[in-house]
């Protein structure tokens, strides 16, 4: 089965350090999403891309977070500088959205990166 | 903006019994998609079942079925013949139809315990 691959699986670092999380979407999928899961906020969308172009990053703190897709096989989410409140599980998901069909394809999630900022 | 509400933070069911998890949502759209995702302790997000709003027939996947009430904006998940492996967090999610609005809006989740 094709899977979304996220690295690293776990990351522990000190406040102020740069953190980079990587995602390899399923081959052929044209949309990539970044979600964050915390106990307090639940699952919330940070940003998403269609055909590598950013469509919506309104859920992302712009001053410290950045999301990019250097190519179709790699999406990155960076935090610089990191803060303790960024501690969460970060999920990448990919999907095949065909606008004329009404977007009825499900999203497939990676296993997440558990980030702890000390 | 759409919202999704799961009013049951925790539920418990005995093995082999049936349990229903509730989900309601708020939207002004007429065409949309609804999903149930399962998140076991391994924290994977696993798609359980999906429903297109334009379909009146309730979706079914093996032991999982939904009761979709469009007028009431309700989308409950029924798990029949519950198994220990069903223990997990269950998230209800809403998605607008295609174009740029294809992000998922999640509920807060229901933790399901399965007892012997």
mmCIF file with all atom_site columns, C-alpha atoms in Angstrom:
data_model
loop_
_atom_site.group_PDB
_atom_site.id
_atom_site.type_symbol
_atom_site.label_atom_id
_atom_site.label_alt_id
_atom_site.label_comp_id
_atom_site.label_asym_id
_atom_site.label_entity_id
_atom_site.label_seq_id
_atom_site.pdbx_PDB_ins_code
_atom_site.Cartn_x
_atom_site.Cartn_y
_atom_site.Cartn_z
_atom_site.occupancy
_atom_site.B_iso_or_equiv
_atom_site.pdbx_formal_charge
_atom_site.auth_seq_id
_atom_site.auth_comp_id
_atom_site.auth_asym_id
_atom_site.auth_atom_id
_atom_site.pdbx_PDB_model_num
ATOM 1   C CA . UNK A 1 1   ? 0.000   0.000  0.000   1.00 0.00 ? 1   UNK A CA 1
ATOM 2   C CA . UNK A 1 2   ? 1.192   3.521  -0.821  1.00 0.00 ? 2   UNK A CA 1
ATOM 3   C CA . UNK A 1 3   ? 1.781   5.615  2.275   1.00 0.00 ? 3   UNK A CA 1
ATOM 4   C CA . UNK A 1 4   ? 2.552   9.164  3.288   1.00 0.00 ? 4   UNK A CA 1
ATOM 5   C CA . UNK A 1 5   ? 5.987   9.187  4.899   1.00 0.00 ? 5   UNK A CA 1
ATOM 6   C CA . UNK A 1 6   ? 6.916   11.676 7.583   1.00 0.00 ? 6   UNK A CA 1
ATOM 7   C CA . UNK A 1 7   ? 10.300  12.225 9.174   1.00 0.00 ? 7   UNK A CA 1
ATOM 8   C CA . UNK A 1 8   ? 11.386  12.413 11.882  1.00 0.00 ? 8   UNK A CA 1
ATOM 9   C CA . UNK A 1 9   ? 8.908   10.378 13.916  1.00 0.00 ? 9   UNK A CA 1
ATOM 10  C CA . UNK A 1 10  ? 9.968   12.122 17.093  1.00 0.00 ? 10  UNK A CA 1
ATOM 11  C CA . UNK A 1 11  ? 11.896  15.325 17.711  1.00 0.00 ? 11  UNK A CA 1
ATOM 12  C CA . UNK A 1 12  ? 13.006  16.803 21.011  1.00 0.00 ? 12  UNK A CA 1
ATOM 13  C CA . UNK A 1 13  ? 14.872  20.066 20.956  1.00 0.00 ? 13  UNK A CA 1
ATOM 14  C CA . UNK A 1 14  ? 15.449  23.182 22.977  1.00 0.00 ? 14  UNK A CA 1
ATOM 15  C CA . UNK A 1 15  ? 13.547  26.396 22.656  1.00 0.00 ? 15  UNK A CA 1
ATOM 16  C CA . UNK A 1 16  ? 14.973  28.689 19.997  1.00 0.00 ? 16  UNK A CA 1
ATOM 17  C CA . UNK A 1 17  ? 16.245  25.903 17.751  1.00 0.00 ? 17  UNK A CA 1
ATOM 18  C CA . UNK A 1 18  ? 15.147  25.473 14.172  1.00 0.00 ? 18  UNK A CA 1
ATOM 19  C CA . UNK A 1 19  ? 12.942  22.463 13.492  1.00 0.00 ? 19  UNK A CA 1
ATOM 20  C CA . UNK A 1 20  ? 12.332  20.967 10.059  1.00 0.00 ? 20  UNK A CA 1
ATOM 21  C CA . UNK A 1 21  ? 9.709   18.306 9.462   1.00 0.00 ? 21  UNK A CA 1
ATOM 22  C CA . UNK A 1 22  ? 9.525   16.472 6.157   1.00 0.00 ? 22  UNK A CA 1
ATOM 23  C CA . UNK A 1 23  ? 6.772   14.726 4.287   1.00 0.00 ? 23  UNK A CA 1
ATOM 24  C CA . UNK A 1 24  ? 6.761   12.529 1.223   1.00 0.00 ? 24  UNK A CA 1
ATOM 25  C CA . UNK A 1 25  ? 3.232   12.458 -0.201  1.00 0.00 ? 25  UNK A CA 1
ATOM 26  C CA . UNK A 1 26  ? 1.778   9.512  -2.037  1.00 0.00 ? 26  UNK A CA 1
ATOM 27  C CA . UNK A 1 27  ? 2.941   9.468  -5.644  1.00 0.00 ? 27  UNK A CA 1
ATOM 28  C CA . UNK A 1 28  ? 0.340   11.039 -7.894  1.00 0.00 ? 28  UNK A CA 1
ATOM 29  C CA . UNK A 1 29  ? -1.419  13.012 -5.175  1.00 0.00 ? 29  UNK A CA 1
ATOM 30  C CA . UNK A 1 30  ? -1.751  16.689 -6.013  1.00 0.00 ? 30  UNK A CA 1
ATOM 31  C CA . UNK A 1 31  ? -2.639  18.141 -2.629  1.00 0.00 ? 31  UNK A CA 1
ATOM 32  C CA . UNK A 1 32  ? -0.582  18.160 0.565   1.00 0.00 ? 32  UNK A CA 1
ATOM 33  C CA . UNK A 1 33  ? -1.844  19.264 3.967   1.00 0.00 ? 33  UNK A CA 1
ATOM 34  C CA . UNK A 1 34  ? -0.130  20.053 7.251   1.00 0.00 ? 34  UNK A CA 1
ATOM 35  C CA . UNK A 1 35  ? -2.187  19.568 10.411  1.00 0.00 ? 35  UNK A CA 1
ATOM 36  C CA . UNK A 1 36  ? -1.256  20.066 14.046  1.00 0.00 ? 36  UNK A CA 1
ATOM 37  C CA . UNK A 1 37  ? -2.777  18.072 16.889  1.00 0.00 ? 37  UNK A CA 1
ATOM 38  C CA . UNK A 1 38  ? -2.725  19.242 20.504  1.00 0.00 ? 38  UNK A CA 1
ATOM 39  C CA . UNK A 1 39  ? -4.791  18.311 23.513  1.00 0.00 ? 39  UNK A CA 1
ATOM 40  C CA . UNK A 1 40  ? -6.201  21.803 23.772  1.00 0.00 ? 40  UNK A CA 1
ATOM 41  C CA . UNK A 1 41  ? -6.929  22.624 20.132  1.00 0.00 ? 41  UNK A CA 1
ATOM 42  C CA . UNK A 1 42  ? -7.451  19.187 18.656  1.00 0.00 ? 42  UNK A CA 1
ATOM 43  C CA . UNK A 1 43  ? -6.635  18.799 14.980  1.00 0.00 ? 43  UNK A CA 1
ATOM 44  C CA . UNK A 1 44  ? -6.207  22.049 13.116  1.00 0.00 ? 44  UNK A CA 1
ATOM 45  C CA . UNK A 1 45  ? -5.081  22.818 9.589   1.00 0.00 ? 45  UNK A CA 1
ATOM 46  C CA . UNK A 1 46  ? -1.889  24.819 9.285   1.00 0.00 ? 46  UNK A CA 1
ATOM 47  C CA . UNK A 1 47  ? -1.399  24.978 5.521   1.00 0.00 ? 47  UNK A CA 1
ATOM 48  C CA . UNK A 1 48  ? -2.009  23.160 2.296   1.00 0.00 ? 48  UNK A CA 1
ATOM 49  C CA . UNK A 1 49  ? -0.666  23.007 -1.223  1.00 0.00 ? 49  UNK A CA 1
ATOM 50  C CA . UNK A 1 50  ? -2.190  22.099 -4.561  1.00 0.00 ? 50  UNK A CA 1
ATOM 51  C CA . UNK A 1 51  ? 0.195   21.114 -7.341  1.00 0.00 ? 51  UNK A CA 1
ATOM 52  C CA . UNK A 1 52  ? 3.005   22.467 -5.118  1.00 0.00 ? 52  UNK A CA 1
ATOM 53  C CA . UNK A 1 53  ? 1.468   25.952 -4.894  1.00 0.00 ? 53  UNK A CA 1
ATOM 54  C CA . UNK A 1 54  ? 0.389   27.167 -1.442  1.00 0.00 ? 54  UNK A CA 1
ATOM 55  C CA . UNK A 1 55  ? -3.368  27.599 -1.284  1.00 0.00 ? 55  UNK A CA 1
ATOM 56  C CA . UNK A 1 56  ? -4.030  28.441 2.305   1.00 0.00 ? 56  UNK A CA 1
ATOM 57  C CA . UNK A 1 57  ? -1.651  29.017 5.171   1.00 0.00 ? 57  UNK A CA 1
ATOM 58  C CA . UNK A 1 58  ? -3.962  31.116 7.308   1.00 0.00 ? 58  UNK A CA 1
ATOM 59  C CA . UNK A 1 59  ? -3.727  28.616 10.158  1.00 0.00 ? 59  UNK A CA 1
ATOM 60  C CA . UNK A 1 60  ? 0.008   29.010 10.460  1.00 0.00 ? 60  UNK A CA 1
ATOM 61  C CA . UNK A 1 61  ? 1.851   31.581 12.598  1.00 0.00 ? 61  UNK A CA 1
ATOM 62  C CA . UNK A 1 62  ? 3.716   33.384 9.842   1.00 0.00 ? 62  UNK A CA 1
ATOM 63  C CA . UNK A 1 63  ? 6.405   34.882 12.005  1.00 0.00 ? 63  UNK A CA 1
ATOM 64  C CA . UNK A 1 64  ? 7.982   31.545 12.846  1.00 0.00 ? 64  UNK A CA 1
ATOM 65  C CA . UNK A 1 65  ? 6.440   28.879 10.635  1.00 0.00 ? 65  UNK A CA 1
ATOM 66  C CA . UNK A 1 66  ? 7.072   28.286 6.966   1.00 0.00 ? 66  UNK A CA 1
ATOM 67  C CA . UNK A 1 67  ? 5.854   25.556 4.638   1.00 0.00 ? 67  UNK A CA 1
ATOM 68  C CA . UNK A 1 68  ? 7.260   24.715 1.228   1.00 0.00 ? 68  UNK A CA 1
ATOM 69  C CA . UNK A 1 69  ? 7.159   22.079 -1.487  1.00 0.00 ? 69  UNK A CA 1
ATOM 70  C CA . UNK A 1 70  ? 10.542  22.098 -3.221  1.00 0.00 ? 70  UNK A CA 1
ATOM 71  C CA . UNK A 1 71  ? 9.316   19.350 -5.517  1.00 0.00 ? 71  UNK A CA 1
ATOM 72  C CA . UNK A 1 72  ? 6.363   17.012 -5.921  1.00 0.00 ? 72  UNK A CA 1
ATOM 73  C CA . UNK A 1 73  ? 7.900   14.365 -3.651  1.00 0.00 ? 73  UNK A CA 1
ATOM 74  C CA . UNK A 1 74  ? 8.794   16.565 -0.691  1.00 0.00 ? 74  UNK A CA 1
ATOM 75  C CA . UNK A 1 75  ? 6.935   18.964 1.571   1.00 0.00 ? 75  UNK A CA 1
ATOM 76  C CA . UNK A 1 76  ? 8.614   20.681 4.498   1.00 0.00 ? 76  UNK A CA 1
ATOM 77  C CA . UNK A 1 77  ? 7.359   22.502 7.563   1.00 0.00 ? 77  UNK A CA 1
ATOM 78  C CA . UNK A 1 78  ? 9.889   24.631 9.417   1.00 0.00 ? 78  UNK A CA 1
ATOM 79  C CA . UNK A 1 79  ? 9.697   26.382 12.744  1.00 0.00 ? 79  UNK A CA 1
ATOM 80  C CA . UNK A 1 80  ? 12.293  29.010 13.533  1.00 0.00 ? 80  UNK A CA 1
ATOM 81  C CA . UNK A 1 81  ? 12.702  29.855 16.331  1.00 0.00 ? 81  UNK A CA 1
ATOM 82  C CA . UNK A 1 82  ? 10.785  27.089 18.086  1.00 0.00 ? 82  UNK A CA 1
ATOM 83  C CA . UNK A 1 83  ? 8.862   27.691 21.321  1.00 0.00 ? 83  UNK A CA 1
ATOM 84  C CA . UNK A 1 84  ? 7.470   25.312 23.968  1.00 0.00 ? 84  UNK A CA 1
ATOM 85  C CA . UNK A 1 85  ? 3.907   26.056 22.800  1.00 0.00 ? 85  UNK A CA 1
ATOM 86  C CA . UNK A 1 86  ? 4.812   24.490 19.432  1.00 0.00 ? 86  UNK A CA 1
ATOM 87  C CA . UNK A 1 87  ? 4.965   21.077 21.111  1.00 0.00 ? 87  UNK A CA 1
ATOM 88  C CA . UNK A 1 88  ? 2.418   18.928 19.327  1.00 0.00 ? 88  UNK A CA 1
ATOM 89  C CA . UNK A 1 89  ? 2.007   16.139 16.817  1.00 0.00 ? 89  UNK A CA 1
ATOM 90  C CA . UNK A 1 90  ? 2.324   17.396 13.274  1.00 0.00 ? 90  UNK A CA 1
ATOM 91  C CA . UNK A 1 91  ? 0.573   15.412 10.560  1.00 0.00 ? 91  UNK A CA 1
ATOM 92  C CA . UNK A 1 92  ? 1.080   15.561 6.858   1.00 0.00 ? 92  UNK A CA 1
ATOM 93  C CA . UNK A 1 93  ? -1.692  14.289 4.621   1.00 0.00 ? 93  UNK A CA 1
ATOM 94  C CA . UNK A 1 94  ? -1.957  13.984 0.877   1.00 0.00 ? 94  UNK A CA 1
ATOM 95  C CA . UNK A 1 95  ? -4.866  13.553 -1.455  1.00 0.00 ? 95  UNK A CA 1
ATOM 96  C CA . UNK A 1 96  ? -5.951  13.664 -5.036  1.00 0.00 ? 96  UNK A CA 1
ATOM 97  C CA . UNK A 1 97  ? -8.405  16.484 -5.487  1.00 0.00 ? 97  UNK A CA 1
ATOM 98  C CA . UNK A 1 98  ? -10.080 16.833 -8.839  1.00 0.00 ? 98  UNK A CA 1
ATOM 99  C CA . UNK A 1 99  ? -12.004 20.116 -8.704  1.00 0.00 ? 99  UNK A CA 1
ATOM 100 C CA . UNK A 1 100 ? -14.526 19.132 -11.355 1.00 0.00 ? 100 UNK A CA 1
ATOM 101 C CA . UNK A 1 101 ? -15.394 15.974 -9.442  1.00 0.00 ? 101 UNK A CA 1
ATOM 102 C CA . UNK A 1 102 ? -16.026 17.834 -6.223  1.00 0.00 ? 102 UNK A CA 1
ATOM 103 C CA . UNK A 1 103 ? -13.009 16.701 -4.260  1.00 0.00 ? 103 UNK A CA 1
ATOM 104 C CA . UNK A 1 104 ? -14.400 13.360 -3.220  1.00 0.00 ? 104 UNK A CA 1
ATOM 105 C CA . UNK A 1 105 ? -11.100 11.608 -2.705  1.00 0.00 ? 105 UNK A CA 1
ATOM 106 C CA . UNK A 1 106 ? -10.078 10.984 0.918   1.00 0.00 ? 106 UNK A CA 1
ATOM 107 C CA . UNK A 1 107 ? -6.916  12.298 2.452   1.00 0.00 ? 107 UNK A CA 1
ATOM 108 C CA . UNK A 1 108 ? -4.250  9.848  3.537   1.00 0.00 ? 108 UNK A CA 1
ATOM 109 C CA . UNK A 1 109 ? -2.302  10.711 6.654   1.00 0.00 ? 109 UNK A CA 1
ATOM 110 C CA . UNK A 1 110 ? 1.282   10.049 7.623   1.00 0.00 ? 110 UNK A CA 1
ATOM 111 C CA . UNK A 1 111 ? 2.169   8.742  11.060  1.00 0.00 ? 111 UNK A CA 1
ATOM 112 C CA . UNK A 1 112 ? 2.963   12.209 12.344  1.00 0.00 ? 112 UNK A CA 1
ATOM 113 C CA . UNK A 1 113 ? 5.981   13.877 13.930  1.00 0.00 ? 113 UNK A CA 1
ATOM 114 C CA . UNK A 1 114 ? 5.800   14.220 17.692  1.00 0.00 ? 114 UNK A CA 1
ATOM 115 C CA . UNK A 1 115 ? 7.589   17.463 18.490  1.00 0.00 ? 115 UNK A CA 1
ATOM 116 C CA . UNK A 1 116 ? 8.667   18.421 21.989  1.00 0.00 ? 116 UNK A CA 1
ATOM 117 C CA . UNK A 1 117 ? 10.208  21.825 22.611  1.00 0.00 ? 117 UNK A CA 1
ATOM 118 C CA . UNK A 1 118 ? 11.907  22.092 25.982  1.00 0.00 ? 118 UNK A CA 1
ATOM 119 C CA . UNK B 2 1   ? -17.142 28.602 8.459   1.00 0.00 ? 1   UNK B CA 1
ATOM 120 C CA . UNK B 2 2   ? -18.060 25.019 9.068   1.00 0.00 ? 2   UNK B CA 1
ATOM 121 C CA . UNK B 2 3   ? -17.965 23.500 12.534  1.00 0.00 ? 3   UNK B CA 1
ATOM 122 C CA . UNK B 2 4   ? -18.041 19.892 13.664  1.00 0.00 ? 4   UNK B CA 1
ATOM 123 C CA . UNK B 2 5   ? -19.236 18.856 17.120  1.00 0.00 ? 5   UNK B CA 1
ATOM 124 C CA . UNK B 2 6   ? -18.665 15.560 18.864  1.00 0.00 ? 6   UNK B CA 1
ATOM 125 C CA . UNK B 2 7   ? -20.519 15.732 22.155  1.00 0.00 ? 7   UNK B CA 1
ATOM 126 C CA . UNK B 2 8   ? -19.247 12.468 23.625  1.00 0.00 ? 8   UNK B CA 1
ATOM 127 C CA . UNK B 2 9   ? -15.651 12.805 24.865  1.00 0.00 ? 9   UNK B CA 1
ATOM 128 C CA . UNK B 2 10  ? -15.607 9.132  25.890  1.00 0.00 ? 10  UNK B CA 1
ATOM 129 C CA . UNK B 2 11  ? -17.654 6.040  25.179  1.00 0.00 ? 11  UNK B CA 1
ATOM 130 C CA . UNK B 2 12  ? -17.374 2.462  26.323  1.00 0.00 ? 12  UNK B CA 1
ATOM 131 C CA . UNK B 2 13  ? -18.674 -0.723 24.741  1.00 0.00 ? 13  UNK B CA 1
ATOM 132 C CA . UNK B 2 14  ? -18.385 -4.396 25.529  1.00 0.00 ? 14  UNK B CA 1
ATOM 133 C CA . UNK B 2 15  ? -16.757 -6.686 23.050  1.00 0.00 ? 15  UNK B CA 1
ATOM 134 C CA . UNK B 2 16  ? -19.246 -7.975 20.451  1.00 0.00 ? 16  UNK B CA 1
ATOM 135 C CA . UNK B 2 17  ? -21.758 -5.265 21.282  1.00 0.00 ? 17  UNK B CA 1
ATOM 136 C CA . UNK B 2 18  ? -22.820 -2.287 19.173  1.00 0.00 ? 18  UNK B CA 1
ATOM 137 C CA . UNK B 2 19  ? -21.956 1.329  19.858  1.00 0.00 ? 19  UNK B CA 1
ATOM 138 C CA . UNK B 2 20  ? -22.938 4.590  18.178  1.00 0.00 ? 20  UNK B CA 1
ATOM 139 C CA . UNK B 2 21  ? -20.756 7.674  18.138  1.00 0.00 ? 21  UNK B CA 1
ATOM 140 C CA . UNK B 2 22  ? -22.449 11.015 17.537  1.00 0.00 ? 22  UNK B CA 1
ATOM 141 C CA . UNK B 2 23  ? -21.418 13.871 15.291  1.00 0.00 ? 23  UNK B CA 1
ATOM 142 C CA . UNK B 2 24  ? -23.221 17.024 14.271  1.00 0.00 ? 24  UNK B CA 1
ATOM 143 C CA . UNK B 2 25  ? -22.013 19.762 11.984  1.00 0.00 ? 25  UNK B CA 1
ATOM 144 C CA . UNK B 2 26  ? -22.961 23.215 10.894  1.00 0.00 ? 26  UNK B CA 1
ATOM 145 C CA . UNK B 2 27  ? -22.751 24.374 7.301   1.00 0.00 ? 27  UNK B CA 1
ATOM 146 C CA . UNK B 2 28  ? -24.567 26.487 4.762   1.00 0.00 ? 28  UNK B CA 1
ATOM 147 C CA . UNK B 2 29  ? -23.316 24.361 1.866   1.00 0.00 ? 29  UNK B CA 1
ATOM 148 C CA . UNK B 2 30  ? -25.556 21.826 0.176   1.00 0.00 ? 30  UNK B CA 1
ATOM 149 C CA . UNK B 2 31  ? -22.828 19.604 -1.208  1.00 0.00 ? 31  UNK B CA 1
ATOM 150 C CA . UNK B 2 32  ? -20.034 18.333 0.999   1.00 0.00 ? 32  UNK B CA 1
ATOM 151 C CA . UNK B 2 33  ? -18.295 15.238 2.305   1.00 0.00 ? 33  UNK B CA 1
ATOM 152 C CA . UNK B 2 34  ? -18.203 13.684 5.746   1.00 0.00 ? 34  UNK B CA 1
ATOM 153 C CA . UNK B 2 35  ? -15.646 11.282 7.153   1.00 0.00 ? 35  UNK B CA 1
ATOM 154 C CA . UNK B 2 36  ? -14.887 9.259  10.218  1.00 0.00 ? 36  UNK B CA 1
ATOM 155 C CA . UNK B 2 37  ? -11.226 8.759  11.063  1.00 0.00 ? 37  UNK B CA 1
ATOM 156 C CA . UNK B 2 38  ? -9.838  6.404  13.680  1.00 0.00 ? 38  UNK B CA 1
ATOM 157 C CA . UNK B 2 39  ? -6.698  7.222  15.654  1.00 0.00 ? 39  UNK B CA 1
ATOM 158 C CA . UNK B 2 40  ? -5.333  4.305  17.703  1.00 0.00 ? 40  UNK B CA 1
ATOM 159 C CA . UNK B 2 41  ? -2.563  4.771  20.299  1.00 0.00 ? 41  UNK B CA 1
ATOM 160 C CA . UNK B 2 42  ? -0.033  4.476  17.485  1.00 0.00 ? 42  UNK B CA 1
ATOM 161 C CA . UNK B 2 43  ? -1.491  7.893  16.458  1.00 0.00 ? 43  UNK B CA 1
ATOM 162 C CA . UNK B 2 44  ? -2.028  6.939  12.826  1.00 0.00 ? 44  UNK B CA 1
ATOM 163 C CA . UNK B 2 45  ? -5.072  8.600  11.277  1.00 0.00 ? 45  UNK B CA 1
ATOM 164 C CA . UNK B 2 46  ? -7.010  5.858  9.545   1.00 0.00 ? 46  UNK B CA 1
ATOM 165 C CA . UNK B 2 47  ? -10.004 6.534  7.341   1.00 0.00 ? 47  UNK B CA 1
ATOM 166 C CA . UNK B 2 48  ? -12.936 4.446  8.540   1.00 0.00 ? 48  UNK B CA 1
ATOM 167 C CA . UNK B 2 49  ? -15.800 5.543  6.326   1.00 0.00 ? 49  UNK B CA 1
ATOM 168 C CA . UNK B 2 50  ? -16.955 8.439  4.160   1.00 0.00 ? 50  UNK B CA 1
ATOM 169 C CA . UNK B 2 51  ? -20.253 9.836  2.970   1.00 0.00 ? 51  UNK B CA 1
ATOM 170 C CA . UNK B 2 52  ? -21.112 12.167 0.128   1.00 0.00 ? 52  UNK B CA 1
ATOM 171 C CA . UNK B 2 53  ? -23.895 14.554 1.096   1.00 0.00 ? 53  UNK B CA 1
ATOM 172 C CA . UNK B 2 54  ? -25.689 14.156 -2.234  1.00 0.00 ? 54  UNK B CA 1
ATOM 173 C CA . UNK B 2 55  ? -26.143 10.437 -1.602  1.00 0.00 ? 55  UNK B CA 1
ATOM 174 C CA . UNK B 2 56  ? -29.169 9.492  0.460   1.00 0.00 ? 56  UNK B CA 1
ATOM 175 C CA . UNK B 2 57  ? -27.970 5.967  1.071   1.00 0.00 ? 57  UNK B CA 1
ATOM 176 C CA . UNK B 2 58  ? -25.952 5.538  4.240   1.00 0.00 ? 58  UNK B CA 1
ATOM 177 C CA . UNK B 2 59  ? -22.369 4.370  3.734   1.00 0.00 ? 59  UNK B CA 1
ATOM 178 C CA . UNK B 2 60  ? -21.320 0.977  5.067   1.00 0.00 ? 60  UNK B CA 1
ATOM 179 C CA . UNK B 2 61  ? -17.888 -0.612 5.448   1.00 0.00 ? 61  UNK B CA 1
ATOM 180 C CA . UNK B 2 62  ? -18.019 -4.062 6.980   1.00 0.00 ? 62  UNK B CA 1
ATOM 181 C CA . UNK B 2 63  ? -18.872 -3.577 10.691  1.00 0.00 ? 63  UNK B CA 1
ATOM 182 C CA . UNK B 2 64  ? -18.969 0.208  10.348  1.00 0.00 ? 64  UNK B CA 1
ATOM 183 C CA . UNK B 2 65  ? -21.995 2.120  9.134   1.00 0.00 ? 65  UNK B CA 1
ATOM 184 C CA . UNK B 2 66  ? -23.254 5.656  9.348   1.00 0.00 ? 66  UNK B CA 1
ATOM 185 C CA . UNK B 2 67  ? -26.621 7.255  9.965   1.00 0.00 ? 67  UNK B CA 1
ATOM 186 C CA . UNK B 2 68  ? -26.551 10.381 7.829   1.00 0.00 ? 68  UNK B CA 1
ATOM 187 C CA . UNK B 2 69  ? -29.395 12.814 8.497   1.00 0.00 ? 69  UNK B CA 1
ATOM 188 C CA . UNK B 2 70  ? -28.795 15.762 6.189   1.00 0.00 ? 70  UNK B CA 1
ATOM 189 C CA . UNK B 2 71  ? -31.672 17.912 7.392   1.00 0.00 ? 71  UNK B CA 1
ATOM 190 C CA . UNK B 2 72  ? -30.597 17.453 10.997  1.00 0.00 ? 72  UNK B CA 1
ATOM 191 C CA . UNK B 2 73  ? -26.906 17.840 10.067  1.00 0.00 ? 73  UNK B CA 1
ATOM 192 C CA . UNK B 2 74  ? -26.108 14.669 11.900  1.00 0.00 ? 74  UNK B CA 1
ATOM 193 C CA . UNK B 2 75  ? -23.579 11.980 10.975  1.00 0.00 ? 75  UNK B CA 1
ATOM 194 C CA . UNK B 2 76  ? -23.305 9.196  13.528  1.00 0.00 ? 76  UNK B CA 1
ATOM 195 C CA . UNK B 2 77  ? -21.035 6.165  13.309  1.00 0.00 ? 77  UNK B CA 1
ATOM 196 C CA . UNK B 2 78  ? -22.263 2.735  14.315  1.00 0.00 ? 78  UNK B CA 1
ATOM 197 C CA . UNK B 2 79  ? -19.775 0.009  15.108  1.00 0.00 ? 79  UNK B CA 1
ATOM 198 C CA . UNK B 2 80  ? -21.278 -3.472 15.219  1.00 0.00 ? 80  UNK B CA 1
ATOM 199 C CA . UNK B 2 81  ? -19.721 -6.541 16.827  1.00 0.00 ? 81  UNK B CA 1
ATOM 200 C CA . UNK B 2 82  ? -17.114 -4.360 18.555  1.00 0.00 ? 82  UNK B CA 1
ATOM 201 C CA . UNK B 2 83  ? -13.600 -5.739 18.789  1.00 0.00 ? 83  UNK B CA 1
ATOM 202 C CA . UNK B 2 84  ? -10.709 -4.883 21.077  1.00 0.00 ? 84  UNK B CA 1
ATOM 203 C CA . UNK B 2 85  ? -8.897  -3.418 18.100  1.00 0.00 ? 85  UNK B CA 1
ATOM 204 C CA . UNK B 2 86  ? -11.639 -0.833 17.703  1.00 0.00 ? 86  UNK B CA 1
ATOM 205 C CA . UNK B 2 87  ? -10.428 0.970  20.825  1.00 0.00 ? 87  UNK B CA 1
ATOM 206 C CA . UNK B 2 88  ? -9.182  4.357  19.641  1.00 0.00 ? 88  UNK B CA 1
ATOM 207 C CA . UNK B 2 89  ? -10.025 8.026  19.259  1.00 0.00 ? 89  UNK B CA 1
ATOM 208 C CA . UNK B 2 90  ? -12.623 8.597  16.568  1.00 0.00 ? 90  UNK B CA 1
ATOM 209 C CA . UNK B 2 91  ? -12.790 11.889 14.720  1.00 0.00 ? 91  UNK B CA 1
ATOM 210 C CA . UNK B 2 92  ? -15.641 13.125 12.613  1.00 0.00 ? 92  UNK B CA 1
ATOM 211 C CA . UNK B 2 93  ? -14.568 15.435 9.788   1.00 0.00 ? 93  UNK B CA 1
ATOM 212 C CA . UNK B 2 94  ? -16.218 17.701 7.241   1.00 0.00 ? 94  UNK B CA 1
ATOM 213 C CA . UNK B 2 95  ? -14.947 18.703 3.834   1.00 0.00 ? 95  UNK B CA 1
ATOM 214 C CA . UNK B 2 96  ? -16.334 21.157 1.330   1.00 0.00 ? 96  UNK B CA 1
ATOM 215 C CA . UNK B 2 97  ? -16.515 20.078 -2.303  1.00 0.00 ? 97  UNK B CA 1
ATOM 216 C CA . UNK B 2 98  ? -13.484 20.457 -4.551  1.00 0.00 ? 98  UNK B CA 1
ATOM 217 C CA . UNK B 2 99  ? -11.691 23.480 -5.827  1.00 0.00 ? 99  UNK B CA 1
ATOM 218 C CA . UNK B 2 100 ? -9.577  25.174 -3.218  1.00 0.00 ? 100 UNK B CA 1
ATOM 219 C CA . UNK B 2 101 ? -11.814 24.366 -0.283  1.00 0.00 ? 101 UNK B CA 1
ATOM 220 C CA . UNK B 2 102 ? -10.746 20.782 0.285   1.00 0.00 ? 102 UNK B CA 1
ATOM 221 C CA . UNK B 2 103 ? -9.357  20.991 3.796   1.00 0.00 ? 103 UNK B CA 1
ATOM 222 C CA . UNK B 2 104 ? -10.810 18.870 6.586   1.00 0.00 ? 104 UNK B CA 1
ATOM 223 C CA . UNK B 2 105 ? -12.500 20.376 9.614   1.00 0.00 ? 105 UNK B CA 1
ATOM 224 C CA . UNK B 2 106 ? -12.354 17.966 12.539  1.00 0.00 ? 106 UNK B CA 1
ATOM 225 C CA . UNK B 2 107 ? -14.445 17.477 15.635  1.00 0.00 ? 107 UNK B CA 1
ATOM 226 C CA . UNK B 2 108 ? -12.787 17.164 19.019  1.00 0.00 ? 108 UNK B CA 1
ATOM 227 C CA . UNK B 2 109 ? -12.925 13.388 18.996  1.00 0.00 ? 109 UNK B CA 1
ATOM 228 C CA . UNK B 2 110 ? -14.527 10.579 20.996  1.00 0.00 ? 110 UNK B CA 1
ATOM 229 C CA . UNK B 2 111 ? -12.355 8.105  22.857  1.00 0.00 ? 111 UNK B CA 1
ATOM 230 C CA . UNK B 2 112 ? -13.809 4.612  22.540  1.00 0.00 ? 112 UNK B CA 1
ATOM 231 C CA . UNK B 2 113 ? -12.965 1.949  25.083  1.00 0.00 ? 113 UNK B CA 1
ATOM 232 C CA . UNK B 2 114 ? -13.741 -1.679 24.358  1.00 0.00 ? 114 UNK B CA 1
ATOM 233 C CA . UNK B 2 115 ? -14.082 -3.948 27.374  1.00 0.00 ? 115 UNK B CA 1
ATOM 234 C CA . UNK B 2 116 ? -14.163 -7.714 27.686  1.00 0.00 ? 116 UNK B CA 1
#
